Amino acid sequence: RVDEALALHCPALGGHEVYACGSPGMVHAVREMAVRRCGLDMADFHADVFVEGPAAVVASAQVTAAMPLRSSV
Protein backbone atom coordinates (compact mmCIF):
# COMPACT_ATOMS: atom_id res chain seq x y z
CA ARG A 1 0.00 0.00 0.00
CA VAL A 2 1.20 3.47 -0.87
CA ASP A 3 0.33 4.95 2.52
CA GLU A 4 2.42 2.32 4.30
CA ALA A 5 5.35 2.84 1.91
CA LEU A 6 5.14 6.58 2.58
CA ALA A 7 5.39 6.08 6.35
CA LEU A 8 8.26 3.62 5.94
CA HIS A 9 10.37 5.70 3.56
CA CYS A 10 9.36 9.26 4.54
CA PRO A 11 8.55 9.21 8.27
CA ALA A 12 9.17 12.96 8.78
CA LEU A 13 7.36 15.16 6.24
CA GLY A 14 7.22 18.43 8.17
CA GLY A 15 8.39 21.25 5.88
CA HIS A 16 7.75 19.20 2.72
CA GLU A 17 4.88 19.07 0.21
CA VAL A 18 3.12 15.94 -0.97
CA TYR A 19 1.31 15.56 -4.32
CA ALA A 20 -0.90 12.46 -4.67
CA CYS A 21 -2.79 11.28 -7.76
CA GLY A 22 -5.00 8.22 -7.81
CA SER A 23 -8.20 6.65 -6.64
CA PRO A 24 -10.21 8.33 -3.86
CA GLY A 25 -9.33 5.59 -1.36
CA MET A 26 -5.61 5.76 -2.08
CA VAL A 27 -5.48 9.56 -1.90
CA HIS A 28 -7.41 9.55 1.39
CA ALA A 29 -5.11 6.91 2.90
CA VAL A 30 -1.97 8.78 1.83
CA ARG A 31 -3.31 12.08 3.20
CA GLU A 32 -4.20 10.51 6.54
CA MET A 33 -0.80 8.85 6.86
CA ALA A 34 1.13 11.95 5.79
CA VAL A 35 -0.70 14.28 8.18
CA ARG A 36 -1.34 12.05 11.20
CA ARG A 37 1.82 9.94 11.31
CA CYS A 38 4.43 11.75 9.23
CA GLY A 39 3.88 15.31 10.46
CA LEU A 40 2.84 16.91 7.17
CA ASP A 41 0.94 20.20 7.45
CA MET A 42 -2.49 19.74 5.82
CA ALA A 43 -1.88 22.85 3.68
CA ASP A 44 1.11 21.08 2.10
CA PHE A 45 -0.97 18.17 0.79
CA HIS A 46 -2.17 18.44 -2.82
CA ALA A 47 -4.15 15.84 -4.74
CA ASP A 48 -5.77 14.96 -8.04
CA VAL A 49 -8.37 12.27 -7.43
CA PHE A 50 -9.23 10.03 -10.37
CA VAL A 51 -12.92 9.17 -10.57
CA GLU A 52 -15.28 8.17 -13.31
CA GLY A 53 -17.92 10.72 -14.06
CA PRO A 54 -19.38 13.03 -16.69
CA ALA A 55 -15.96 14.30 -17.77
CA ALA A 56 -14.78 10.74 -18.45
CA VAL A 57 -17.92 9.99 -20.47
CA VAL A 58 -17.51 13.16 -22.56
CA ALA A 59 -13.82 12.44 -23.19
CA SER A 60 -14.65 8.90 -24.28
CA ALA A 61 -17.34 10.17 -26.66
CA GLN A 62 -14.92 12.72 -28.13
CA VAL A 63 -12.30 10.03 -28.78
CA THR A 64 -14.89 7.78 -30.38
CA ALA A 65 -16.20 10.62 -32.56
CA ALA A 66 -12.68 11.51 -33.70
CA MET A 67 -11.89 7.95 -34.83
CA PRO A 68 -12.21 7.43 -38.59
CA LEU A 69 -14.85 4.97 -39.71
CA ARG A 70 -13.61 1.86 -41.52
CA SER A 71 -15.04 1.12 -44.89
CA SER A 72 -16.33 -2.39 -45.45
CA VAL A 73 -15.68 -2.10 -49.19
N, CA and C of each residue as an Amber inpcrd file, in Angstrom:
protein
   219
   0.8330000  -1.1900000   0.0000000   0.0000000   0.0000000   0.0000000
   0.8730000   1.2470000   0.0000000   0.4350000   2.2400000  -0.7260000
   1.2040000   3.4720000  -0.8750000   1.3370000   4.2110000   0.4510000
   0.2630000   4.2460000   1.2420000   0.3350000   4.9520000   2.5200000
   1.3610000   4.3220000   3.4570000   1.4420000   3.0060000   3.4670000
   2.4210000   2.3190000   4.3020000   3.8420000   2.5540000   3.8010000
   4.0310000   2.5570000   2.4870000   5.3500000   2.8370000   1.9140000
   5.7860000   4.2640000   2.2480000   4.8350000   5.1950000   2.2260000
   5.1420000   6.5820000   2.5760000   5.6650000   6.6730000   4.0040000
   4.9710000   6.0370000   4.9470000   5.3860000   6.0760000   6.3450000
   6.7470000   5.4060000   6.5490000   7.0040000   4.3380000   5.8190000
   8.2630000   3.6190000   5.9410000   9.4450000   4.4150000   5.3960000
   9.2570000   5.0290000   4.2360000  10.3670000   5.6970000   3.5600000
  10.4640000   7.1920000   3.8340000   9.3840000   7.8130000   4.2890000
   9.3580000   9.2570000   4.5440000   8.6520000   9.5300000   5.8780000
   9.2410000   9.0950000   6.9850000   8.5450000   9.2150000   8.2680000
   8.4220000  10.6340000   8.8150000   9.2120000  11.5780000   8.2930000
   9.1700000  12.9640000   8.7840000   8.9430000  13.9070000   7.6040000
   7.7000000  14.3280000   7.4020000   7.3550000  15.1550000   6.2430000
   7.1410000  16.6330000   6.5790000   7.3580000  17.0240000   7.8220000
   7.2150000  18.4350000   8.1740000   8.1350000  19.2840000   7.3070000
   7.5970000  20.3780000   6.7400000   8.3870000  21.2470000   5.8770000
   8.4630000  20.7960000   4.4300000   7.7870000  19.7060000   4.0950000
   7.7530000  19.2000000   2.7180000   6.3500000  19.3610000   2.1570000
   6.1900000  19.1000000   0.8590000   4.8830000  19.0730000   0.2120000
   4.6890000  17.6930000  -0.3870000   3.4520000  17.2420000  -0.3930000
   3.1180000  15.9430000  -0.9710000   2.0530000  16.1570000  -2.0420000
   2.2690000  15.5410000  -3.2130000   1.3140000  15.5550000  -4.3160000
   0.8930000  14.1090000  -4.5560000  -0.4040000  13.8230000  -4.4790000
  -0.8990000  12.4600000  -4.6740000  -1.9290000  12.4480000  -5.7910000
  -1.8230000  11.4650000  -6.6700000  -2.7850000  11.2840000  -7.7570000
  -3.2110000   9.8280000  -7.7500000  -4.5180000   9.5970000  -7.7780000
  -4.9970000   8.2250000  -7.8120000  -6.4460000   8.1140000  -7.4070000
  -6.8140000   6.9090000  -7.0230000  -8.1970000   6.6460000  -6.6360000
  -8.5310000   7.3830000  -5.3410000  -9.8270000   7.6250000  -5.0970000
 -10.2070000   8.3300000  -3.8650000  -9.6890000   7.6410000  -2.5960000
  -9.7850000   6.3210000  -2.5300000  -9.3260000   5.5950000  -1.3590000
  -7.8330000   5.7240000  -1.1290000  -7.0580000   5.6450000  -2.2030000
  -5.6130000   5.7580000  -2.0830000  -5.2180000   7.1590000  -1.6390000
  -5.8100000   8.1770000  -2.2570000  -5.4770000   9.5590000  -1.9040000
  -5.8490000   9.8330000  -0.4490000  -6.9990000   9.3550000  -0.0020000
  -7.4140000   9.5480000   1.3860000  -6.4260000   8.8730000   2.3450000
  -6.0380000   7.6450000   2.0440000  -5.1100000   6.9090000   2.9030000
  -3.7550000   7.5980000   2.9700000  -3.2580000   8.0840000   1.8530000
  -1.9690000   8.7800000   1.8320000  -2.0580000  10.0820000   2.6240000
  -3.1460000  10.8250000   2.4490000  -3.3130000  12.0810000   3.1990000
  -3.3380000  11.8250000   4.7030000  -4.1180000  10.8340000   5.1100000
  -4.2040000  10.5140000   6.5350000  -2.8390000  10.1310000   7.1020000
  -2.1110000   9.2910000   6.3930000  -0.7990000   8.8520000   6.8580000
   0.1740000  10.0210000   6.9040000   0.1870000  10.8300000   5.8580000
   1.1260000  11.9510000   5.7870000   0.8820000  12.9560000   6.9010000
  -0.3690000  13.2580000   7.1780000  -0.7040000  14.2770000   8.1760000
  -0.6210000  13.7130000   9.5930000  -1.2380000  12.5830000   9.8280000
  -1.3420000  12.0510000  11.2000000  -0.0640000  11.3890000  11.7090000
   0.6550000  10.6850000  10.8390000   1.8250000   9.9370000  11.3140000
   3.1500000  10.5170000  10.8740000   3.1470000  11.2720000   9.7700000
   4.4270000  11.7500000   9.2330000   4.6370000  13.2450000   9.4460000
   3.6930000  13.9180000  10.0950000   3.8820000  15.3140000  10.4640000
   3.7110000  16.3390000   9.3600000   3.0570000  15.9700000   8.2640000
   2.8370000  16.9140000   7.1710000   1.7550000  17.9130000   7.5580000
   1.9780000  19.1850000   7.2480000   0.9380000  20.2010000   7.4450000
  -0.1240000  19.9820000   6.3740000  -1.3890000  20.0000000   6.7620000
  -2.4860000  19.7380000   5.8190000  -2.4250000  20.6710000   4.6100000
  -1.9710000  21.8930000   4.7920000  -1.8820000  22.8540000   3.6780000
  -0.8310000  22.4410000   2.6500000   0.0540000  21.5330000   3.0130000
   1.1100000  21.0810000   2.1030000   0.7490000  19.7830000   1.3810000
  -0.5040000  19.3660000   1.4960000  -0.9680000  18.1700000   0.7870000
  -1.8110000  18.6010000  -0.4060000  -1.4590000  18.1090000  -1.5750000
  -2.1700000  18.4400000  -2.8190000  -2.5470000  17.1380000  -3.5090000
  -3.7170000  17.0990000  -4.1370000  -4.1530000  15.8410000  -4.7440000
  -4.9810000  16.0610000  -5.9980000  -4.9230000  15.0640000  -6.8560000
  -5.7650000  14.9630000  -8.0410000  -6.4010000  13.5840000  -7.9710000
  -7.6760000  13.5380000  -7.6340000  -8.3720000  12.2660000  -7.4340000
  -8.9900000  11.8120000  -8.7530000  -8.7020000  10.5830000  -9.1310000
  -9.2290000  10.0260000 -10.3730000 -10.5510000   9.3330000 -10.0950000
 -11.6090000   9.8070000 -10.7010000 -12.9180000   9.1740000 -10.5660000
 -13.6110000   9.1630000 -11.9200000 -14.4730000   8.1840000 -12.1020000
 -15.2830000   8.1700000 -13.3140000 -16.4380000   9.1230000 -13.1160000
 -16.8150000   9.7870000 -14.1600000 -17.9220000  10.7160000 -14.0620000
 -18.2180000  11.3230000 -15.4120000 -18.9900000  12.4030000 -15.4250000
 -19.3800000  13.0310000 -16.6880000 -18.1950000  13.4150000 -17.5630000
 -17.1170000  13.9020000 -16.9730000 -15.9550000  14.3030000 -17.7700000
 -15.3620000  13.0950000 -18.4950000 -15.3120000  11.9410000 -17.8220000
 -14.7810000  10.7370000 -18.4480000 -15.6770000  10.2760000 -19.5890000
 -16.9730000  10.3920000 -19.4260000 -17.9190000   9.9890000 -20.4720000
 -17.7820000  10.9010000 -21.6780000 -17.6710000  12.2030000 -21.4560000
 -17.5150000  13.1610000 -22.5560000 -16.2070000  12.9100000 -23.2900000
 -15.1190000  12.6930000 -22.5560000 -13.8220000  12.4410000 -23.1890000
 -13.8790000  11.1780000 -24.0410000 -14.5240000  10.1380000 -23.5330000
 -14.6470000   8.8970000 -24.2790000 -15.4420000   9.1150000 -25.5630000
 -16.5140000   9.8850000 -25.4790000 -17.3380000  10.1710000 -26.6570000
 -16.5530000  10.9790000 -27.6830000 -15.7150000  11.9090000 -27.2180000
 -14.9160000  12.7220000 -28.1330000 -13.8920000  11.8640000 -28.8580000
 -13.2720000  10.9260000 -28.1630000 -12.2960000  10.0320000 -28.7770000
 -12.9870000   9.1640000 -29.8130000 -14.1410000   8.6260000 -29.4550000
 -14.8870000   7.7800000 -30.3770000 -15.3100000   8.5640000 -31.6240000
 -15.7670000   9.7930000 -31.4490000 -16.2010000  10.6240000 -32.5630000
 -15.0350000  10.9850000 -33.4900000 -13.8410000  11.1050000 -32.9120000
 -12.6830000  11.5090000 -33.7000000 -12.0690000  10.3440000 -34.4830000
 -12.4570000   9.1170000 -34.1450000 -11.8880000   7.9480000 -34.8340000
 -12.5040000   7.8200000 -36.2200000 -11.6640000   7.5930000 -37.2300000
 -12.2090000   7.4270000 -38.5890000 -12.9900000   6.1220000 -38.7040000
 -14.0500000   6.1630000 -39.4840000 -14.8500000   4.9750000 -39.7100000
 -14.1470000   4.0860000 -40.7390000 -14.2090000   2.7950000 -40.5550000
 -13.6140000   1.8640000 -41.5170000 -14.6300000   1.5320000 -42.5920000
 -14.1610000   1.4830000 -43.7760000 -15.0370000   1.1190000 -44.8870000
 -15.0600000  -0.4040000 -45.0320000 -16.2230000  -0.9350000 -45.2720000
 -16.3280000  -2.3880000 -45.4470000 -16.1260000  -2.7830000 -46.9030000
 -15.8250000  -1.8150000 -47.7650000 -15.6810000  -2.0960000 -49.1940000
 -14.2640000  -2.4620000 -49.5060000
